[in-house]
Amino acid sequence: MIVLCFSLLIANQVLGNFKEHMKTSLLGQKKAVGISVRTLIKNQLKYFVFDDLNDMPQILKNISLENEEIEYIYLTSNTGVVLYKFDPINHIVDRKINFLDELRDDVQFEIDYEYYESDLFYESLVPIIQKGQFVGRVHVGTRKLIIDSYISNIVKKVFYLLGFISILLVPVFYWLISRIVIEPLNVLSGKVKALAREKDFTAQISLKSSSEFQTLAQDFNYMNTSLANYYADIQSLNQNLEQIVKKRTDELVKTSDDLRDKNSTLRDTLKDNERMQKILIQQEKLASLGEVVAGIAHEINNPLNFVINGATISKRTFAKISPDLPEEHQRYIKMINSSLDMIHENGHRATSIVKNMLSHARGSKGEKEVVNLKILIEDYLKLAMHGFKNKGNLGKEVILDKQFDPSVPLTSVVKQDFERVLLNLFNNAFYAMEKRKESEGEGYSPRLTIKLAYGHNNIQLKIRDNGIGIPKEVQDKIFNPFFTTKPSGEGTGLGMSLCHDIIANGHDGEIKLESREGDFTEFTILMPVSV
Amino acid sequence: MSSKQFHIVVVDDEQAIEMLFKAFFDAEISSEEMKISYVEVASKCLDILENDDSVGLILSDINMPEMNGFEFLDIMKEKHPHIPVFMISAYGSKDYIDKAMEKGAKGFFVKPFDFDEIKDKIEEIAKV
């Protein structure tokens, strides 16, 4: 584009110069015509006398006809007076021939060609020299327009030519630039892109172009090589890094796993610890309880020893002398004997109470055996019922509601302990129902519900009676050792606390109480199946 | 009953035991046949044993000051293994009984004991 502009500018300048040049040469031509006219006129005349040359106009006319460019011809004297003319269109009207006549001394030289330019004409003025004297002038006028248009024509032609050449040159330039600049740049660009994309640093380029581009190519290649090296370095560093990272990650994972293991171990240990603590506390309670009870029991056994044996010995010793006593003392003998019997009996009674308490407080370190709970429950229910049937007024009235889930599996329990729990619970249930019967009388229908169920690897046993129930303020204390609601002499208060211990510690379960005073009491035992 | 007087030592920190035993055995067994010595501390029993070799049986309590029944049993096992020692104690728990038997006691009477039982045992040993 720029090239085109430039070339146009240059062309313009050139054309301008050319135009001038053309004009000059053209005018030169006109001079030549003027000169030739003068010559012609000279030749026609032997003597150049201006006054009586009547044929001159005709001659002038002929000349102008021969040269169609000539518009007019004037012949003027050395003073400027028009002598002869050929001016059909009358261009020159009252024209003042306004020029200076100059006399040339040296006739050897031709007087310089002069020309006059008006708006419409180029006029060539050719002086006539005769015998070294300036005698007149020949004015040959050619139409400016013709010359101008002639010139313009040529100029136009040249212009078009130049234009055409320029246009032809454009693709040439373009091709040149393309080859020299654009193509190498494209190549370079393409290589750079490929480099970025494929990271092929081995690619080398050569740009067939100017030295600048060759240098560029070299620089590119150099850069490429450098990049290749850097890239290789980075790769190896990367690999190193990856290895290190991998190693660290493995270490971390391993550490993490270790930590996780340790954590779960710790958690298990903590759980165990907590469980142990609970057991220990309970055992301590029970142990100290047991110790206390044992201590009391044994302390009491000592004086009881004296009570019983004292009574025995007294009786025997007395028996030795009593036969010898007089009749009237029989009454006293009987009294003494029965007193001694009473002492002995009650001594024994005290001993059995103590024995009872001892056996209650003693936890059994019994071994587990696989049992069918249903059978165990049935057996001990019968046992408890038997006890109550004989005792109180419940008799056969109690409605037994037994719901045994057939899916309950065999499980292993400490038989002796579990039996004690069952007996205890059943006895308590009967006792509660008996008490309610006492207060409500005939309207009350005692009912005992026993539910044995199995789910989620747990066995559930519910024993529900509709006896007098347990008041709310008492419910929390139910499992406390020595706590009993029975009047003194009827219960040791150890039964429920022992049950709790057996179920919770001996069988890893729990025993819960639900009760409403005057309505019902329900004990729920939950324990996992044990194999 | 053997002609030789059967010597029994009763070791119990309760003085009243002596009275009890006396009351019983005086009526049952003659002093010709049996002599009962009563000591309140086990060490005194060992003193007797040092000088008197006529002791045929020892009845000992367990809970005593200075030396308890178990310690006494240990020493007896060491020094006088041929003399039968029977324990009499208010502490009749299985642990106690087992422990005593392990330490060489020949029997265990739980208080309150039955005198007839003891008497039978004494006669049994005395016959040997």
PDB file of C-alpha atoms in Angstrom, chain A residues 5 48 72 74 76 108 131 178 191 194 280 312 314 382-383 418 432 438 456:
ATOM      1  CA  CYS A   5       1.582   5.763  -2.627  1.00  0.00           C
ATOM      2  CA  PHE A  48      13.192  41.178 -48.444  1.00  0.00           C
ATOM      3  CA  TYR A  72      -1.494  32.045 -36.807  1.00  0.00           C
ATOM      4  CA  TYR A  74       2.579  37.173 -38.101  1.00  0.00           C
ATOM      5  CA  THR A  76       6.494  42.015 -37.816  1.00  0.00           C
ATOM      6  CA  GLN A 108      27.143  34.877 -36.423  1.00  0.00           C
ATOM      7  CA  LYS A 131      22.828  41.002 -43.793  1.00  0.00           C
ATOM      8  CA  SER A 178       6.150 -12.412   1.715  1.00  0.00           C
ATOM      9  CA  LYS A 191       7.880 -23.397  15.023  1.00  0.00           C
ATOM     10  CA  ALA A 194       4.814 -26.256  17.730  1.00  0.00           C
ATOM     11  CA  LEU A 280     -13.549 -52.198  89.518  1.00  0.00           C
ATOM     12  CA  THR A 312     -25.396 -76.896 124.770  1.00  0.00           C
ATOM     13  CA  SER A 314     -25.361 -75.827 130.076  1.00  0.00           C
ATOM     14  CA  LYS A 382     -42.130 -72.778  89.069  1.00  0.00           C
ATOM     15  CA  LEU A 383     -39.804 -72.676  92.029  1.00  0.00           C
ATOM     16  CA  PHE A 418     -28.524 -66.275  86.645  1.00  0.00           C
ATOM     17  CA  ALA A 432     -45.487 -57.123  95.126  1.00  0.00           C
ATOM     18  CA  GLU A 438     -53.723 -57.498 100.628  1.00  0.00           C
ATOM     19  CA  HIS A 456     -29.562 -57.466  67.167  1.00  0.00           C
TER      20      HIS A 456
END
